[in-house]
CSV table of C-alpha atoms and ligand atoms in Angstrom, one decimal:
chain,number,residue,atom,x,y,z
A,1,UNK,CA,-10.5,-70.6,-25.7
A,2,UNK,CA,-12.8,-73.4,-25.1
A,3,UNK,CA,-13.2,-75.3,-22.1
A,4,UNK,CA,-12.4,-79.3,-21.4
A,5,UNK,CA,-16.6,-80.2,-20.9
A,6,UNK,CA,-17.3,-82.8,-18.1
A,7,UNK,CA,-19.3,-84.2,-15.6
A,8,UNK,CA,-19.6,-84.1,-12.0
A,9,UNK,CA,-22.1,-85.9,-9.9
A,10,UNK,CA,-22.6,-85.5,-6.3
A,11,UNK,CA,-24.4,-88.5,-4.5
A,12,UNK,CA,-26.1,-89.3,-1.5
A,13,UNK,CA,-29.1,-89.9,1.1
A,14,UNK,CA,-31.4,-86.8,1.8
A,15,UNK,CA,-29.7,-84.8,4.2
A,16,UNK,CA,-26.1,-85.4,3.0
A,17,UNK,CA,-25.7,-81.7,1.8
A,18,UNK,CA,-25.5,-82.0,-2.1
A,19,UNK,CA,-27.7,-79.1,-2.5
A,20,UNK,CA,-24.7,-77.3,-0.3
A,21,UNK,CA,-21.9,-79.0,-2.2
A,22,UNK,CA,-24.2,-77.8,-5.6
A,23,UNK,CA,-24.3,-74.3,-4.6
A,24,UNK,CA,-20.6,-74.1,-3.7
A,25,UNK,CA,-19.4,-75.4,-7.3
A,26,UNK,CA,-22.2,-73.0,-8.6
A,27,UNK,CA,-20.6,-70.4,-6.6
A,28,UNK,CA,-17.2,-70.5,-7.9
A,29,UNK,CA,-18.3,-70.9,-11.7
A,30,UNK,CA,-20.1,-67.8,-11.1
A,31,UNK,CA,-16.9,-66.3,-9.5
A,32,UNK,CA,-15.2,-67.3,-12.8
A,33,UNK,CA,-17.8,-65.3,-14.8
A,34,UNK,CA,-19.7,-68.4,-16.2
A,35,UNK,CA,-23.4,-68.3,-17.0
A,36,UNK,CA,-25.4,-70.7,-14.8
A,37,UNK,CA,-28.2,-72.9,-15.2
A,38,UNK,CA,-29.9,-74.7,-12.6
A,39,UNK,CA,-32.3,-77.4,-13.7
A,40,UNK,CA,-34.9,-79.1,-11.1
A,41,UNK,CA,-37.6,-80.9,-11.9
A,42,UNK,CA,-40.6,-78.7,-11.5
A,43,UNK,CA,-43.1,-81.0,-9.5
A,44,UNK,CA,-40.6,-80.7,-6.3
A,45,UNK,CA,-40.0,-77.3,-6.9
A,46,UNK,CA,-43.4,-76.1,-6.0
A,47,UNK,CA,-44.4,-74.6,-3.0
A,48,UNK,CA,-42.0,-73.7,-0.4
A,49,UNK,CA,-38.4,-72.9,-1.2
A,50,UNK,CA,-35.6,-75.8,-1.8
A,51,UNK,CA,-32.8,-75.8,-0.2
A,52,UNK,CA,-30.9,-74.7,-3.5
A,53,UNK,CA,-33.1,-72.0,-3.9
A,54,UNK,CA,-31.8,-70.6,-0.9
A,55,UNK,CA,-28.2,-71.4,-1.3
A,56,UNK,CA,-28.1,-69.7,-4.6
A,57,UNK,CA,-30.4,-66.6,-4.0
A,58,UNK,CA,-27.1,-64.7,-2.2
A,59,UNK,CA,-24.8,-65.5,-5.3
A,60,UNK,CA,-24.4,-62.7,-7.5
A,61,UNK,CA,-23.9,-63.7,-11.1
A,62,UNK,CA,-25.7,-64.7,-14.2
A,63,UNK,CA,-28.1,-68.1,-13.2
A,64,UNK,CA,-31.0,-69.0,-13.8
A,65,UNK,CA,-33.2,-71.5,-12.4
A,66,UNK,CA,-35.1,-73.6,-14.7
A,67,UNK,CA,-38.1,-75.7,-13.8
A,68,UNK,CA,-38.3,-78.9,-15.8
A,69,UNK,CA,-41.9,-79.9,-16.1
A,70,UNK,CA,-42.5,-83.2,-14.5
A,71,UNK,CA,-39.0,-84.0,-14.5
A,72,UNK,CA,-39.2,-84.6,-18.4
A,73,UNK,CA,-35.7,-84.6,-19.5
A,74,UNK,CA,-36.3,-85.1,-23.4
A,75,UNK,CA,-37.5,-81.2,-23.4
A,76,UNK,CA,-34.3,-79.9,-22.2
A,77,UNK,CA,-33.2,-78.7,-25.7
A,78,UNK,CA,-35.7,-75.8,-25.3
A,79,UNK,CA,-35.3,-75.2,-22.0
A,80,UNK,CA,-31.2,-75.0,-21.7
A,81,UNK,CA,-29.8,-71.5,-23.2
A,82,UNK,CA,-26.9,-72.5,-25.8
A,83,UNK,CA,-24.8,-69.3,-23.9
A,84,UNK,CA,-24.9,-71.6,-20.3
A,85,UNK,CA,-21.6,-73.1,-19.6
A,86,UNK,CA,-22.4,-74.6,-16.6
A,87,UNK,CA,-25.2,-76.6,-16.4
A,88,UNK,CA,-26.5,-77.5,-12.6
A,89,UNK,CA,-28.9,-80.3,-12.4
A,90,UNK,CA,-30.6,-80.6,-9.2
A,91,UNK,CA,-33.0,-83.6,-7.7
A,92,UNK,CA,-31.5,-85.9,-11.0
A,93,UNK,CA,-33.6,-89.0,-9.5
A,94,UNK,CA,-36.4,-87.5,-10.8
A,95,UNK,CA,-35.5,-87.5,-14.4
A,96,UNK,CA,-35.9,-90.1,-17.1
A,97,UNK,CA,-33.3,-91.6,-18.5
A,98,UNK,CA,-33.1,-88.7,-22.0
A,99,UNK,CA,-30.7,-87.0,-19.1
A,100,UNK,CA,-28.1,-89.3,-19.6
A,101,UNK,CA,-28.1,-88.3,-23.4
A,102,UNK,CA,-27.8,-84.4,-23.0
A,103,UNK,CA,-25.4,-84.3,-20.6
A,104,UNK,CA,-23.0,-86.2,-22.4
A,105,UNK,CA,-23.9,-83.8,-25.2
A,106,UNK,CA,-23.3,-80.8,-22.8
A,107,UNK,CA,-19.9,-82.1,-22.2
A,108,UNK,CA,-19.1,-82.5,-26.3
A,109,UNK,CA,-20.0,-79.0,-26.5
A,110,UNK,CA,-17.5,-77.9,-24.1
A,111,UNK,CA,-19.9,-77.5,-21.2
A,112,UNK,CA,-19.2,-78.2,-16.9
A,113,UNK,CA,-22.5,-80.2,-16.2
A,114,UNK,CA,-22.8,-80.6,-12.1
A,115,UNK,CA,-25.5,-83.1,-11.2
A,116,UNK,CA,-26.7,-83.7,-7.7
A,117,UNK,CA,-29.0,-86.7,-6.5
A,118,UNK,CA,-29.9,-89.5,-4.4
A,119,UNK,CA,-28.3,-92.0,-5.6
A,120,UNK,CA,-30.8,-94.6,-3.8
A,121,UNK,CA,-34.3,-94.8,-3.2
A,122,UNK,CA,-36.2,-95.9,0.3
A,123,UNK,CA,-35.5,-99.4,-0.8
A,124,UNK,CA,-31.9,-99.1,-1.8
A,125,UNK,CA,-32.8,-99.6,-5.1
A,126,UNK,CA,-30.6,-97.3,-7.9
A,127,UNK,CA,-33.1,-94.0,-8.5
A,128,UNK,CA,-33.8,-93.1,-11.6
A,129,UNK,CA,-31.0,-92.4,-13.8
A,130,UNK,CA,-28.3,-91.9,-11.1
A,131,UNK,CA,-26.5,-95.1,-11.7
A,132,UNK,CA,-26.3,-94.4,-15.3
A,133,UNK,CA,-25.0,-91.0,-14.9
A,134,UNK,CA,-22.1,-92.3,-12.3
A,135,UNK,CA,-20.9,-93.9,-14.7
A,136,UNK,CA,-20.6,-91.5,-17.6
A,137,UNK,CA,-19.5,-88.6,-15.0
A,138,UNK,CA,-15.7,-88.1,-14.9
A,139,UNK,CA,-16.0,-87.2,-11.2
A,140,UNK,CA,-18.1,-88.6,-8.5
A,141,UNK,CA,-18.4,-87.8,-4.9
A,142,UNK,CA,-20.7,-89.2,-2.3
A,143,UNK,CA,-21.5,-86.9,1.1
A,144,UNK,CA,-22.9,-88.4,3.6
A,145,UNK,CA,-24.8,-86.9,6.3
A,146,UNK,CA,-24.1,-88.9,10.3
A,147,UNK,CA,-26.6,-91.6,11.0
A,148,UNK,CA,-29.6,-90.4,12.9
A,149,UNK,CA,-30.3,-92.9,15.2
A,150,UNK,CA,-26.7,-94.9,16.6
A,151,UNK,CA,-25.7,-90.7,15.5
A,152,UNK,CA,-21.8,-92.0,15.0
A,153,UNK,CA,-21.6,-94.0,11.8
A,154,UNK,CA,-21.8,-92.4,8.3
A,155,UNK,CA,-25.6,-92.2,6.8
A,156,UNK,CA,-25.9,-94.3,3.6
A,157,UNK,CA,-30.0,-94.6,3.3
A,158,UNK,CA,-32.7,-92.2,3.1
A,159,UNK,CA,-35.1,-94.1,5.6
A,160,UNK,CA,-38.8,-93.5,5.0
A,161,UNK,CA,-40.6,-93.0,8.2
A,162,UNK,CA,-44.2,-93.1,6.8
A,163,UNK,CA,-45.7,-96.2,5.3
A,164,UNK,CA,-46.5,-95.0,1.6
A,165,UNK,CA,-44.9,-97.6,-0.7
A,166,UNK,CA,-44.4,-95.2,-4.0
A,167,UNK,CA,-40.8,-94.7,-5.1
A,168,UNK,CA,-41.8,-91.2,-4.9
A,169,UNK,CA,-42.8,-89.0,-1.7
A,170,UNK,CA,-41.7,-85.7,-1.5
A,171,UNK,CA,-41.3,-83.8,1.4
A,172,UNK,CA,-38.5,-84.0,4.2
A,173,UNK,CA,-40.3,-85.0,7.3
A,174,UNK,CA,-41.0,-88.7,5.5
A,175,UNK,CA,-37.5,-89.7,5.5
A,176,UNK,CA,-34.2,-89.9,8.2
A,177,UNK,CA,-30.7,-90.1,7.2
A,178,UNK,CA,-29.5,-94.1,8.5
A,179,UNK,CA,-26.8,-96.1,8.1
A,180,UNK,CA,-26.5,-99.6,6.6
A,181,UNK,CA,-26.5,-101.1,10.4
A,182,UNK,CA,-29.7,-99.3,11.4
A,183,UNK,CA,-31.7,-99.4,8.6
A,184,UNK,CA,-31.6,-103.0,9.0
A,185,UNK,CA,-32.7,-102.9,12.3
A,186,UNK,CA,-35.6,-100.5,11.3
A,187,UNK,CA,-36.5,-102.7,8.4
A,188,UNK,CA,-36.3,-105.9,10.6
A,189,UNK,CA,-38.8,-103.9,12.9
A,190,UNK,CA,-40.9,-102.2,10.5
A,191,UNK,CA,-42.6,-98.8,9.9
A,192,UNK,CA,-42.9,-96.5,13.1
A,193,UNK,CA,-39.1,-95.1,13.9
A,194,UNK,CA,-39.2,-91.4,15.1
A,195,UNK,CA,-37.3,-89.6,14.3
A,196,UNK,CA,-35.6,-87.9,17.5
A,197,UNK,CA,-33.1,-84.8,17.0
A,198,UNK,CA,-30.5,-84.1,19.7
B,1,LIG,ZN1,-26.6,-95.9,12.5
Protein backbone atom coordinates (compact mmCIF):
# COMPACT_ATOMS: atom_id res chain seq x y z
CA UNK A 1 0.00 0.00 0.00
CA UNK A 2 1.42 3.34 -0.49
CA UNK A 3 1.88 5.85 1.95
CA UNK A 4 0.02 9.57 2.26
CA UNK A 5 3.82 11.67 1.51
CA UNK A 6 4.22 14.83 3.58
CA UNK A 7 6.17 17.28 5.17
CA UNK A 8 7.32 18.01 8.54
CA UNK A 9 9.54 20.82 9.58
CA UNK A 10 10.87 21.35 13.04
CA UNK A 11 12.05 25.10 13.77
CA UNK A 12 13.95 26.94 16.07
CA UNK A 13 17.12 28.82 17.66
CA UNK A 14 20.41 26.62 18.18
CA UNK A 15 19.91 24.85 21.18
CA UNK A 16 16.09 24.20 20.94
CA UNK A 17 16.58 20.35 20.46
CA UNK A 18 15.55 19.76 16.72
CA UNK A 19 18.34 17.49 16.15
CA UNK A 20 16.55 15.52 19.41
CA UNK A 21 13.06 16.01 18.07
CA UNK A 22 14.78 14.71 14.40
CA UNK A 23 16.22 11.70 15.83
CA UNK A 24 12.96 10.74 17.68
CA UNK A 25 10.71 10.81 14.41
CA UNK A 26 13.79 8.95 12.83
CA UNK A 27 13.55 6.54 15.49
CA UNK A 28 10.04 5.50 15.20
CA UNK A 29 10.15 5.36 11.19
CA UNK A 30 12.89 2.98 11.77
CA UNK A 31 10.67 1.15 14.34
CA UNK A 32 8.09 0.90 11.57
CA UNK A 33 10.67 -0.72 9.21
CA UNK A 34 11.21 2.37 6.95
CA UNK A 35 14.52 2.97 5.22
CA UNK A 36 16.09 6.30 6.33
CA UNK A 37 18.00 9.00 4.89
CA UNK A 38 19.61 11.65 6.65
CA UNK A 39 20.75 14.61 4.56
CA UNK A 40 23.24 17.40 6.11
CA UNK A 41 25.02 19.65 4.39
CA UNK A 42 28.55 18.44 4.27
CA UNK A 43 30.61 21.65 5.18
CA UNK A 44 29.06 21.45 8.85
CA UNK A 45 29.40 18.02 8.94
CA UNK A 46 33.10 17.91 9.11
CA UNK A 47 35.15 17.43 11.98
CA UNK A 48 33.71 16.57 15.17
CA UNK A 49 30.45 14.66 15.54
CA UNK A 50 26.84 16.58 15.27
CA UNK A 51 24.59 16.22 17.56
CA UNK A 52 22.47 13.98 15.07
CA UNK A 53 25.19 11.91 14.46
CA UNK A 54 25.08 10.95 17.92
CA UNK A 55 21.42 10.65 18.35
CA UNK A 56 21.11 8.29 15.52
CA UNK A 57 24.29 6.09 15.95
CA UNK A 58 22.16 3.85 18.79
CA UNK A 59 19.18 3.37 16.32
CA UNK A 60 19.17 0.15 14.83
CA UNK A 61 17.62 0.08 11.41
CA UNK A 62 18.37 0.84 7.73
CA UNK A 63 19.79 4.89 7.61
CA UNK A 64 22.03 6.27 6.06
CA UNK A 65 23.64 9.58 6.47
CA UNK A 66 24.28 11.55 3.45
CA UNK A 67 26.63 14.45 3.22
CA UNK A 68 25.39 17.05 0.74
CA UNK A 69 28.44 18.88 -0.69
CA UNK A 70 28.31 22.48 0.21
CA UNK A 71 24.76 22.35 0.99
CA UNK A 72 23.99 22.09 -2.79
CA UNK A 73 20.46 20.92 -2.97
CA UNK A 74 20.13 20.71 -6.90
CA UNK A 75 22.40 17.33 -6.60
CA UNK A 76 20.02 15.53 -4.43
CA UNK A 77 18.68 13.37 -7.32
CA UNK A 78 21.93 11.35 -7.09
CA UNK A 79 22.47 11.52 -3.77
CA UNK A 80 18.82 10.28 -2.35
CA UNK A 81 18.20 6.29 -2.91
CA UNK A 82 14.71 5.91 -4.74
CA UNK A 83 14.04 2.83 -1.87
CA UNK A 84 14.25 5.79 1.13
CA UNK A 85 10.81 6.51 2.48
CA UNK A 86 11.81 8.78 4.90
CA UNK A 87 13.85 11.49 4.03
CA UNK A 88 15.57 13.48 7.10
CA UNK A 89 16.97 16.74 6.26
CA UNK A 90 19.21 18.19 8.85
CA UNK A 91 20.83 21.93 9.12
CA UNK A 92 18.05 22.99 6.05
CA UNK A 93 19.31 26.72 6.49
CA UNK A 94 22.16 25.79 4.74
CA UNK A 95 20.55 24.74 1.50
CA UNK A 96 19.57 26.73 -1.58
CA UNK A 97 16.35 27.12 -2.43
CA UNK A 98 16.32 23.63 -5.24
CA UNK A 99 15.23 22.08 -1.61
CA UNK A 100 11.96 23.41 -1.74
CA UNK A 101 11.43 21.67 -5.21
CA UNK A 102 12.47 17.97 -4.11
CA UNK A 103 10.79 17.78 -1.21
CA UNK A 104 7.58 18.59 -2.54
CA UNK A 105 8.54 15.94 -5.12
CA UNK A 106 9.41 13.44 -2.18
CA UNK A 107 5.99 13.98 -0.90
CA UNK A 108 4.27 13.19 -4.69
CA UNK A 109 6.11 10.16 -4.59
CA UNK A 110 4.68 8.96 -1.46
CA UNK A 111 7.65 9.88 0.74
CA UNK A 112 7.68 11.31 4.84
CA UNK A 113 10.22 14.20 4.34
CA UNK A 114 11.27 15.55 8.12
CA UNK A 115 13.24 18.75 7.90
CA UNK A 116 14.94 20.39 10.78
CA UNK A 117 16.36 24.12 10.91
CA UNK A 118 16.84 27.42 12.20
CA UNK A 119 14.37 29.07 11.11
CA UNK A 120 16.30 32.57 11.82
CA UNK A 121 19.58 33.83 11.44
CA UNK A 122 21.81 36.09 14.07
CA UNK A 123 19.81 39.01 12.69
CA UNK A 124 16.33 37.57 12.78
CA UNK A 125 16.29 37.53 9.26
CA UNK A 126 14.40 34.17 7.58
CA UNK A 127 17.55 31.60 6.83
CA UNK A 128 17.83 30.20 3.82
CA UNK A 129 15.01 28.34 2.51
CA UNK A 130 13.21 27.76 5.88
CA UNK A 131 10.41 30.19 5.36
CA UNK A 132 9.74 28.72 2.09
CA UNK A 133 9.65 25.26 3.34
CA UNK A 134 7.08 26.36 6.31
CA UNK A 135 4.99 26.96 4.15
CA UNK A 136 4.82 23.97 1.82
CA UNK A 137 5.18 21.54 5.07
CA UNK A 138 1.85 20.10 6.21
CA UNK A 139 3.12 20.22 9.79
CA UNK A 140 5.26 22.61 11.68
CA UNK A 141 6.52 22.79 15.10
CA UNK A 142 8.87 25.31 16.73
CA UNK A 143 10.94 24.05 20.08
CA UNK A 144 12.36 26.37 21.94
CA UNK A 145 15.20 25.99 24.19
CA UNK A 146 14.78 28.66 27.86
CA UNK A 147 16.38 31.98 27.50
CA UNK A 148 19.94 31.98 28.67
CA UNK A 149 20.35 35.01 30.29
CA UNK A 150 16.74 36.27 32.24
CA UNK A 151 16.84 31.86 32.17
CA UNK A 152 12.71 31.95 32.53
CA UNK A 153 11.26 33.15 29.22
CA UNK A 154 11.20 30.87 26.09
CA UNK A 155 14.41 31.35 23.65
CA UNK A 156 13.41 32.66 20.24
CA UNK A 157 17.07 33.94 18.73
CA UNK A 158 20.29 32.33 18.26
CA UNK A 159 22.42 35.26 19.70
CA UNK A 160 25.95 35.53 18.23
CA UNK A 161 28.43 36.24 20.85
CA UNK A 162 31.39 36.88 18.52
CA UNK A 163 31.60 39.88 16.22
CA UNK A 164 31.93 38.18 12.70
CA UNK A 165 29.10 39.70 10.53
CA UNK A 166 28.72 36.58 7.87
CA UNK A 167 25.27 34.92 7.93
CA UNK A 168 27.31 31.97 8.28
CA UNK A 169 29.53 30.89 11.45
CA UNK A 170 29.58 27.54 12.43
CA UNK A 171 30.38 26.25 15.58
CA UNK A 172 28.35 26.33 18.96
CA UNK A 173 30.32 28.45 21.29
CA UNK A 174 29.52 31.67 18.78
CA UNK A 175 25.97 31.78 19.55
CA UNK A 176 23.42 31.67 23.05
CA UNK A 177 19.90 30.77 22.91
CA UNK A 178 17.87 34.48 23.92
CA UNK A 179 14.61 35.64 24.00
CA UNK A 180 12.97 38.45 22.07
CA UNK A 181 13.31 40.74 25.49
CA UNK A 182 17.08 40.12 25.81
CA UNK A 183 18.25 40.12 22.68
CA UNK A 184 17.13 43.53 22.49
CA UNK A 185 18.91 44.42 25.36
CA UNK A 186 22.19 42.69 23.97
CA UNK A 187 21.69 44.31 20.70
CA UNK A 188 21.02 47.77 22.35
CA UNK A 189 24.47 47.08 24.12
CA UNK A 190 26.42 45.46 21.61
CA UNK A 191 28.88 42.58 21.11
CA UNK A 192 30.58 41.18 24.39
CA UNK A 193 27.61 39.09 26.30
CA UNK A 194 29.11 35.90 28.03
CA UNK A 195 27.67 33.49 28.07
CA UNK A 196 27.30 32.25 31.80
CA UNK A 197 25.84 28.51 32.50
CA UNK A 198 24.18 27.80 35.85
ZN1 LIG B 1 15.48 36.35 28.28
Amino acid sequence: MPMAGFIKVIAGEMFSGKSTELARLVERALIAGLPVQVLVPAFSHRGSLRDVDERLARLVGRWTIVPVPDGAAERLDELVDRDALVVAVDEAQFFDRHLVTHCRRWRAEGRQVLVAGLDMDYREQPFGAMGDLMCIANEVVKVHAVCTRCRQADAFISHRLSAESAQVVVGEHNYTALCGDCYRAEGAAGIGYTRSMP
